[in-house]
Amino acid sequence: MNFIDNAHVSRFHKARISEYGAGTAAALGWKSEQRQHIRFETLAQIGDLENTSVLDAGCGHGDLKGFLDTRFNTFRYAGIDMMEEFLDVATARYGNLPDTKFYLGDCSSGNLPYMDYVLCSGMLSYRSSEADYVFTMIAKLFGSCRIGLGFNLLSQIDVDGIVVAYAPDKIIDYCNELASKVILNKGYIDDDFTIFMYH
C-alpha cells in the first residue's frame, strides 16, 4: 500500500478510536469481540504452534497473542503494526510477557522477520490503489515463514469503503501457485474465509 492508502487506513482507525475508545475491537474495525475471537480460533488451527515462532502481521492490539497463550504453552511471538496507537495498547497488555515483542512498521514496505508461522487477521482486507496488493502481500508474507501462513479475507461487505471483499476461488488459485499445500476454511462467519498455505 502506498502513502495515501496508509493515510486512509490511519484516518479510519483514528476516527474509530475517537468514537469507540482505545483498546476496543471496534477501534480495530471489527463488528464485535466475538467475531474477532472466532477468527483467532480459526487461525490457530494452522498447526501445532508449541515451541515455534509466530509473526502476527497487522497485530492491532496484540490480542492474538493473548488468545494463543490459552492454546499453547511455549512459543515466540512478534507483532507488527503501522498504528502506534494500537501498539501502545498491545505493549500495555502483553509487552511484559516472555518471548513477546512488538514492532512499529508497515508490513507492505518494511522488512519482516523470518519466522516459523505468519498469521494475519484483517490486514489484507484494506482497499488499496495497487491492483495486485493482496497477491503481492500474500507472496511477501508466505516468503517470511518457514512452515506456514494463515490469513483471512472478507468474502462480502455491507458497504463500499475502507475494506474490500474477494472471491475465495481467485485467492486459492493464486496460493496454489506458491505453496505445496493450501487449505480453505469457510463457514465460521458468513462474510469471511481463512486460507492456510504450507511450504
PDB file of C-alpha atoms in Angstrom:
ATOM      1  CA  MET A   1       0.000   0.000   0.000  1.00  0.00           C
ATOM      2  CA  ASN A   2       1.260   3.467  -0.781  1.00  0.00           C
ATOM      3  CA  PHE A   3       1.422   6.520   1.470  1.00  0.00           C
ATOM      4  CA  ILE A   4      -2.070   7.712   0.522  1.00  0.00           C
ATOM      5  CA  ASP A   5      -3.604   4.268   1.167  1.00  0.00           C
ATOM      6  CA  ASN A   6      -1.927   4.111   4.566  1.00  0.00           C
ATOM      7  CA  ALA A   7      -3.180   7.613   5.371  1.00  0.00           C
ATOM      8  CA  HIS A   8      -6.746   6.493   4.629  1.00  0.00           C
ATOM      9  CA  VAL A   9      -6.349   3.470   6.920  1.00  0.00           C
ATOM     10  CA  SER A  10      -4.810   5.573   9.681  1.00  0.00           C
ATOM     11  CA  ARG A  11      -7.564   8.192   9.462  1.00  0.00           C
ATOM     12  CA  PHE A  12     -10.246   5.473   9.556  1.00  0.00           C
ATOM     13  CA  HIS A  13      -8.845   3.917  12.720  1.00  0.00           C
ATOM     14  CA  LYS A  14      -8.218   7.219  14.484  1.00  0.00           C
ATOM     15  CA  ALA A  15     -11.867   8.090  13.899  1.00  0.00           C
ATOM     16  CA  ARG A  16     -12.901   4.697  15.308  1.00  0.00           C
ATOM     17  CA  ILE A  17     -10.685   5.216  18.363  1.00  0.00           C
ATOM     18  CA  SER A  18     -12.278   8.610  18.912  1.00  0.00           C
ATOM     19  CA  GLU A  19     -15.777   7.149  18.591  1.00  0.00           C
ATOM     20  CA  TYR A  20     -15.412   3.809  20.397  1.00  0.00           C
ATOM     21  CA  GLY A  21     -12.360   4.223  22.606  1.00  0.00           C
ATOM     22  CA  ALA A  22      -8.775   2.959  22.538  1.00  0.00           C
ATOM     23  CA  GLY A  23      -8.286  -0.765  23.005  1.00  0.00           C
ATOM     24  CA  THR A  24     -11.719  -1.795  21.735  1.00  0.00           C
ATOM     25  CA  ALA A  25     -12.471  -4.284  18.979  1.00  0.00           C
ATOM     26  CA  ALA A  26     -14.493  -1.538  17.296  1.00  0.00           C
ATOM     27  CA  ALA A  27     -11.385   0.668  17.133  1.00  0.00           C
ATOM     28  CA  LEU A  28      -9.813  -2.062  15.022  1.00  0.00           C
ATOM     29  CA  GLY A  29     -12.816  -2.106  12.713  1.00  0.00           C
ATOM     30  CA  TRP A  30     -14.261  -5.409  13.941  1.00  0.00           C
ATOM     31  CA  LYS A  31     -18.021  -5.736  14.329  1.00  0.00           C
ATOM     32  CA  SER A  32     -17.593  -7.415  17.717  1.00  0.00           C
ATOM     33  CA  GLU A  33     -15.019  -9.037  20.002  1.00  0.00           C
ATOM     34  CA  GLN A  34     -16.822 -12.352  19.482  1.00  0.00           C
ATOM     35  CA  ARG A  35     -16.228 -12.247  15.718  1.00  0.00           C
ATOM     36  CA  GLN A  36     -12.579 -11.366  16.306  1.00  0.00           C
ATOM     37  CA  HIS A  37     -12.313 -14.325  18.690  1.00  0.00           C
ATOM     38  CA  ILE A  38     -13.828 -16.691  16.091  1.00  0.00           C
ATOM     39  CA  ARG A  39     -11.250 -15.541  13.555  1.00  0.00           C
ATOM     40  CA  PHE A  40      -8.483 -16.234  16.081  1.00  0.00           C
ATOM     41  CA  GLU A  41      -9.883 -19.722  16.741  1.00  0.00           C
ATOM     42  CA  THR A  42      -9.774 -20.429  13.022  1.00  0.00           C
ATOM     43  CA  LEU A  43      -6.228 -19.116  12.531  1.00  0.00           C
ATOM     44  CA  ALA A  44      -4.972 -21.175  15.485  1.00  0.00           C
ATOM     45  CA  GLN A  45      -5.914 -24.328  13.590  1.00  0.00           C
ATOM     46  CA  ILE A  46      -2.976 -23.821  11.215  1.00  0.00           C
ATOM     47  CA  GLY A  47      -0.873 -26.280  13.222  1.00  0.00           C
ATOM     48  CA  ASP A  48       0.816 -27.064  16.499  1.00  0.00           C
ATOM     49  CA  LEU A  49       2.451 -23.783  17.452  1.00  0.00           C
ATOM     50  CA  GLU A  50       4.167 -25.241  20.518  1.00  0.00           C
ATOM     51  CA  ASN A  51       7.888 -24.349  20.526  1.00  0.00           C
ATOM     52  CA  THR A  52       7.607 -22.346  17.304  1.00  0.00           C
ATOM     53  CA  SER A  53       7.908 -18.685  16.360  1.00  0.00           C
ATOM     54  CA  VAL A  54       4.861 -16.709  15.214  1.00  0.00           C
ATOM     55  CA  LEU A  55       4.667 -13.380  13.408  1.00  0.00           C
ATOM     56  CA  ASP A  56       1.360 -11.543  13.815  1.00  0.00           C
ATOM     57  CA  ALA A  57       1.200  -9.262  10.760  1.00  0.00           C
ATOM     58  CA  GLY A  58      -1.051  -6.280  11.383  1.00  0.00           C
ATOM     59  CA  CYS A  59      -1.276  -7.242  15.043  1.00  0.00           C
ATOM     60  CA  GLY A  60      -3.505  -4.394  16.209  1.00  0.00           C
ATOM     61  CA  HIS A  61      -3.837  -4.645  19.988  1.00  0.00           C
ATOM     62  CA  GLY A  62      -1.860  -7.906  20.072  1.00  0.00           C
ATOM     63  CA  ASP A  63      -4.875  -9.882  21.255  1.00  0.00           C
ATOM     64  CA  LEU A  64      -3.933 -12.847  19.075  1.00  0.00           C
ATOM     65  CA  LYS A  65      -1.007 -13.288  21.475  1.00  0.00           C
ATOM     66  CA  GLY A  66      -3.387 -13.476  24.418  1.00  0.00           C
ATOM     67  CA  PHE A  67      -5.576 -15.955  22.580  1.00  0.00           C
ATOM     68  CA  LEU A  68      -2.683 -18.217  21.538  1.00  0.00           C
ATOM     69  CA  ASP A  69      -1.470 -18.262  25.147  1.00  0.00           C
ATOM     70  CA  THR A  70      -4.683 -20.120  26.030  1.00  0.00           C
ATOM     71  CA  ARG A  71      -3.841 -22.818  23.457  1.00  0.00           C
ATOM     72  CA  PHE A  72      -0.060 -23.156  23.553  1.00  0.00           C
ATOM     73  CA  ASN A  73       2.436 -23.010  26.416  1.00  0.00           C
ATOM     74  CA  THR A  74       5.688 -22.032  24.738  1.00  0.00           C
ATOM     75  CA  PHE A  75       6.159 -20.053  21.535  1.00  0.00           C
ATOM     76  CA  ARG A  76       7.965 -16.928  20.436  1.00  0.00           C
ATOM     77  CA  TYR A  77       5.650 -14.129  19.313  1.00  0.00           C
ATOM     78  CA  ALA A  78       6.282 -10.925  17.365  1.00  0.00           C
ATOM     79  CA  GLY A  79       3.582  -8.464  16.382  1.00  0.00           C
ATOM     80  CA  ILE A  80       3.944  -5.682  13.831  1.00  0.00           C
ATOM     81  CA  ASP A  81       1.544  -2.855  13.055  1.00  0.00           C
ATOM     82  CA  MET A  82       1.766   0.593  11.485  1.00  0.00           C
ATOM     83  CA  MET A  83      -0.605   2.203  14.034  1.00  0.00           C
ATOM     84  CA  GLU A  84       1.312   3.483  17.044  1.00  0.00           C
ATOM     85  CA  GLU A  85      -1.984   3.864  18.913  1.00  0.00           C
ATOM     86  CA  PHE A  86      -2.627   0.136  18.559  1.00  0.00           C
ATOM     87  CA  LEU A  87       0.867  -0.811  19.653  1.00  0.00           C
ATOM     88  CA  ASP A  88       0.551   1.324  22.791  1.00  0.00           C
ATOM     89  CA  VAL A  89      -2.383  -0.892  23.793  1.00  0.00           C
ATOM     90  CA  ALA A  90      -0.588  -4.085  22.735  1.00  0.00           C
ATOM     91  CA  THR A  91       2.518  -3.229  24.728  1.00  0.00           C
ATOM     92  CA  ALA A  92       0.468  -2.370  27.811  1.00  0.00           C
ATOM     93  CA  ARG A  93      -1.450  -5.651  27.602  1.00  0.00           C
ATOM     94  CA  TYR A  94       1.241  -8.119  26.568  1.00  0.00           C
ATOM     95  CA  GLY A  95       4.604  -6.358  26.319  1.00  0.00           C
ATOM     96  CA  ASN A  96       5.829  -7.703  29.666  1.00  0.00           C
ATOM     97  CA  LEU A  97       5.275 -11.350  28.694  1.00  0.00           C
ATOM     98  CA  PRO A  98       8.298 -13.525  27.859  1.00  0.00           C
ATOM     99  CA  ASP A  99       9.221 -14.100  24.194  1.00  0.00           C
ATOM    100  CA  THR A 100       6.899 -11.291  23.128  1.00  0.00           C
ATOM    101  CA  LYS A 101       7.912  -8.279  21.031  1.00  0.00           C
ATOM    102  CA  PHE A 102       6.019  -5.581  19.165  1.00  0.00           C
ATOM    103  CA  TYR A 103       7.318  -3.550  16.245  1.00  0.00           C
ATOM    104  CA  LEU A 104       6.062  -0.366  14.627  1.00  0.00           C
ATOM    105  CA  GLY A 105       6.136  -0.735  10.863  1.00  0.00           C
ATOM    106  CA  ASP A 106       4.311  -1.139   7.581  1.00  0.00           C
ATOM    107  CA  CYS A 107       4.163  -4.800   6.577  1.00  0.00           C
ATOM    108  CA  SER A 108       3.816  -3.904   2.903  1.00  0.00           C
ATOM    109  CA  SER A 109       7.001  -1.846   2.646  1.00  0.00           C
ATOM    110  CA  GLY A 110       9.207  -2.914   5.563  1.00  0.00           C
ATOM    111  CA  ASN A 111      11.363  -5.963   6.098  1.00  0.00           C
ATOM    112  CA  LEU A 112       9.645  -8.755   8.004  1.00  0.00           C
ATOM    113  CA  PRO A 113      11.353 -11.198  10.380  1.00  0.00           C
ATOM    114  CA  TYR A 114      11.617 -14.771   9.146  1.00  0.00           C
ATOM    115  CA  MET A 115       9.596 -16.976  11.489  1.00  0.00           C
ATOM    116  CA  ASP A 116       8.019 -20.439  11.549  1.00  0.00           C
ATOM    117  CA  TYR A 117       4.469 -19.180  11.075  1.00  0.00           C
ATOM    118  CA  VAL A 118       2.928 -15.938   9.899  1.00  0.00           C
ATOM    119  CA  LEU A 119      -0.661 -15.185  10.923  1.00  0.00           C
ATOM    120  CA  CYS A 120      -2.620 -12.258   9.544  1.00  0.00           C
ATOM    121  CA  SER A 121      -6.104 -11.313  10.725  1.00  0.00           C
ATOM    122  CA  GLY A 122      -7.759  -8.444   8.891  1.00  0.00           C
ATOM    123  CA  MET A 123      -4.751  -6.623   7.464  1.00  0.00           C
ATOM    124  CA  LEU A 124      -5.195  -7.872   3.896  1.00  0.00           C
ATOM    125  CA  SER A 125      -8.783  -6.652   3.676  1.00  0.00           C
ATOM    126  CA  TYR A 126      -7.932  -2.964   3.320  1.00  0.00           C
ATOM    127  CA  ARG A 127      -8.698  -1.353  -0.021  1.00  0.00           C
ATOM    128  CA  SER A 128      -5.563  -0.419  -1.950  1.00  0.00           C
ATOM    129  CA  SER A 129      -4.900   1.672  -5.024  1.00  0.00           C
ATOM    130  CA  GLU A 130      -2.434  -1.046  -6.078  1.00  0.00           C
ATOM    131  CA  ALA A 131      -4.395  -3.553  -8.173  1.00  0.00           C
ATOM    132  CA  ASP A 132      -2.312  -6.574  -7.128  1.00  0.00           C
ATOM    133  CA  TYR A 133      -1.866  -5.574  -3.488  1.00  0.00           C
ATOM    134  CA  VAL A 134      -3.440  -8.680  -1.958  1.00  0.00           C
ATOM    135  CA  PHE A 135      -1.390 -11.017  -4.160  1.00  0.00           C
ATOM    136  CA  THR A 136       1.836  -9.118  -3.554  1.00  0.00           C
ATOM    137  CA  MET A 137       1.251  -9.274   0.182  1.00  0.00           C
ATOM    138  CA  ILE A 138       0.354 -12.974   0.192  1.00  0.00           C
ATOM    139  CA  ALA A 139       3.641 -13.691  -1.580  1.00  0.00           C
ATOM    140  CA  LYS A 140       5.614 -11.479   0.818  1.00  0.00           C
ATOM    141  CA  LEU A 141       4.053 -12.973   3.949  1.00  0.00           C
ATOM    142  CA  PHE A 142       4.494 -16.511   2.650  1.00  0.00           C
ATOM    143  CA  GLY A 143       8.141 -15.742   1.956  1.00  0.00           C
ATOM    144  CA  SER A 144       8.542 -14.700   5.596  1.00  0.00           C
ATOM    145  CA  CYS A 145       7.540 -18.053   7.094  1.00  0.00           C
ATOM    146  CA  ARG A 146       9.380 -21.356   7.330  1.00  0.00           C
ATOM    147  CA  ILE A 147       6.317 -23.585   7.812  1.00  0.00           C
ATOM    148  CA  GLY A 148       3.042 -21.851   7.058  1.00  0.00           C
ATOM    149  CA  LEU A 149       0.980 -18.723   6.512  1.00  0.00           C
ATOM    150  CA  GLY A 150      -2.582 -18.243   7.732  1.00  0.00           C
ATOM    151  CA  PHE A 151      -4.674 -15.235   6.739  1.00  0.00           C
ATOM    152  CA  ASN A 152      -8.300 -14.226   6.497  1.00  0.00           C
ATOM    153  CA  LEU A 153     -10.199 -12.110   3.989  1.00  0.00           C
ATOM    154  CA  LEU A 154     -13.727 -10.837   3.572  1.00  0.00           C
ATOM    155  CA  SER A 155     -15.955 -12.588   1.050  1.00  0.00           C
ATOM    156  CA  GLN A 156     -18.608  -9.853   1.153  1.00  0.00           C
ATOM    157  CA  ILE A 157     -19.011  -6.359   2.554  1.00  0.00           C
ATOM    158  CA  ASP A 158     -22.014  -4.294   3.598  1.00  0.00           C
ATOM    159  CA  VAL A 159     -20.881  -1.007   2.068  1.00  0.00           C
ATOM    160  CA  ASP A 160     -18.137   0.115  -0.291  1.00  0.00           C
ATOM    161  CA  GLY A 161     -15.478   1.721   1.883  1.00  0.00           C
ATOM    162  CA  ILE A 162     -12.126   1.087   3.555  1.00  0.00           C
ATOM    163  CA  VAL A 163     -12.266  -2.695   3.077  1.00  0.00           C
ATOM    164  CA  VAL A 164     -12.705  -4.902   0.031  1.00  0.00           C
ATOM    165  CA  ALA A 165     -14.081  -8.416  -0.483  1.00  0.00           C
ATOM    166  CA  TYR A 166     -12.535 -11.231  -2.526  1.00  0.00           C
ATOM    167  CA  ALA A 167     -13.745 -14.373  -4.240  1.00  0.00           C
ATOM    168  CA  PRO A 168     -12.173 -17.331  -2.380  1.00  0.00           C
ATOM    169  CA  ASP A 169     -11.588 -19.301  -5.596  1.00  0.00           C
ATOM    170  CA  LYS A 170      -9.499 -16.494  -7.082  1.00  0.00           C
ATOM    171  CA  ILE A 171      -7.312 -16.284  -3.967  1.00  0.00           C
ATOM    172  CA  ILE A 172      -6.975 -20.072  -3.738  1.00  0.00           C
ATOM    173  CA  ASP A 173      -5.816 -20.299  -7.363  1.00  0.00           C
ATOM    174  CA  TYR A 174      -3.035 -17.825  -6.656  1.00  0.00           C
ATOM    175  CA  CYS A 175      -1.991 -19.511  -3.401  1.00  0.00           C
ATOM    176  CA  ASN A 176      -1.709 -22.855  -5.200  1.00  0.00           C
ATOM    177  CA  GLU A 177       0.933 -21.300  -7.455  1.00  0.00           C
ATOM    178  CA  LEU A 178       3.122 -20.595  -4.413  1.00  0.00           C
ATOM    179  CA  ALA A 179       2.505 -23.319  -1.854  1.00  0.00           C
ATOM    180  CA  SER A 180       2.841 -27.094  -1.769  1.00  0.00           C
ATOM    181  CA  LYS A 181      -0.365 -27.336   0.295  1.00  0.00           C
ATOM    182  CA  VAL A 182      -3.298 -24.931   0.564  1.00  0.00           C
ATOM    183  CA  ILE A 183      -6.372 -25.270   2.789  1.00  0.00           C
ATOM    184  CA  LEU A 184      -9.524 -23.145   2.613  1.00  0.00           C
ATOM    185  CA  ASN A 185     -11.640 -22.645   5.744  1.00  0.00           C
ATOM    186  CA  LYS A 186     -15.054 -21.006   5.475  1.00  0.00           C
ATOM    187  CA  GLY A 187     -18.448 -21.117   7.140  1.00  0.00           C
ATOM    188  CA  TYR A 188     -17.247 -19.988  10.591  1.00  0.00           C
ATOM    189  CA  ILE A 189     -18.502 -16.447   9.833  1.00  0.00           C
ATOM    190  CA  ASP A 190     -20.837 -15.686   6.969  1.00  0.00           C
ATOM    191  CA  ASP A 191     -18.684 -12.985   5.331  1.00  0.00           C
ATOM    192  CA  ASP A 192     -15.177 -14.304   5.974  1.00  0.00           C
ATOM    193  CA  PHE A 193     -12.762 -17.036   4.873  1.00  0.00           C
ATOM    194  CA  THR A 194      -9.328 -18.196   6.014  1.00  0.00           C
ATOM    195  CA  ILE A 195      -6.542 -19.761   3.970  1.00  0.00           C
ATOM    196  CA  PHE A 196      -3.603 -21.811   5.204  1.00  0.00           C
ATOM    197  CA  MET A 197      -0.511 -22.103   2.979  1.00  0.00           C
ATOM    198  CA  TYR A 198       2.333 -24.502   3.731  1.00  0.00           C
ATOM    199  CA  HIS A 199       5.866 -24.860   2.369  1.00  0.00           C
TER     200      HIS A 199
END
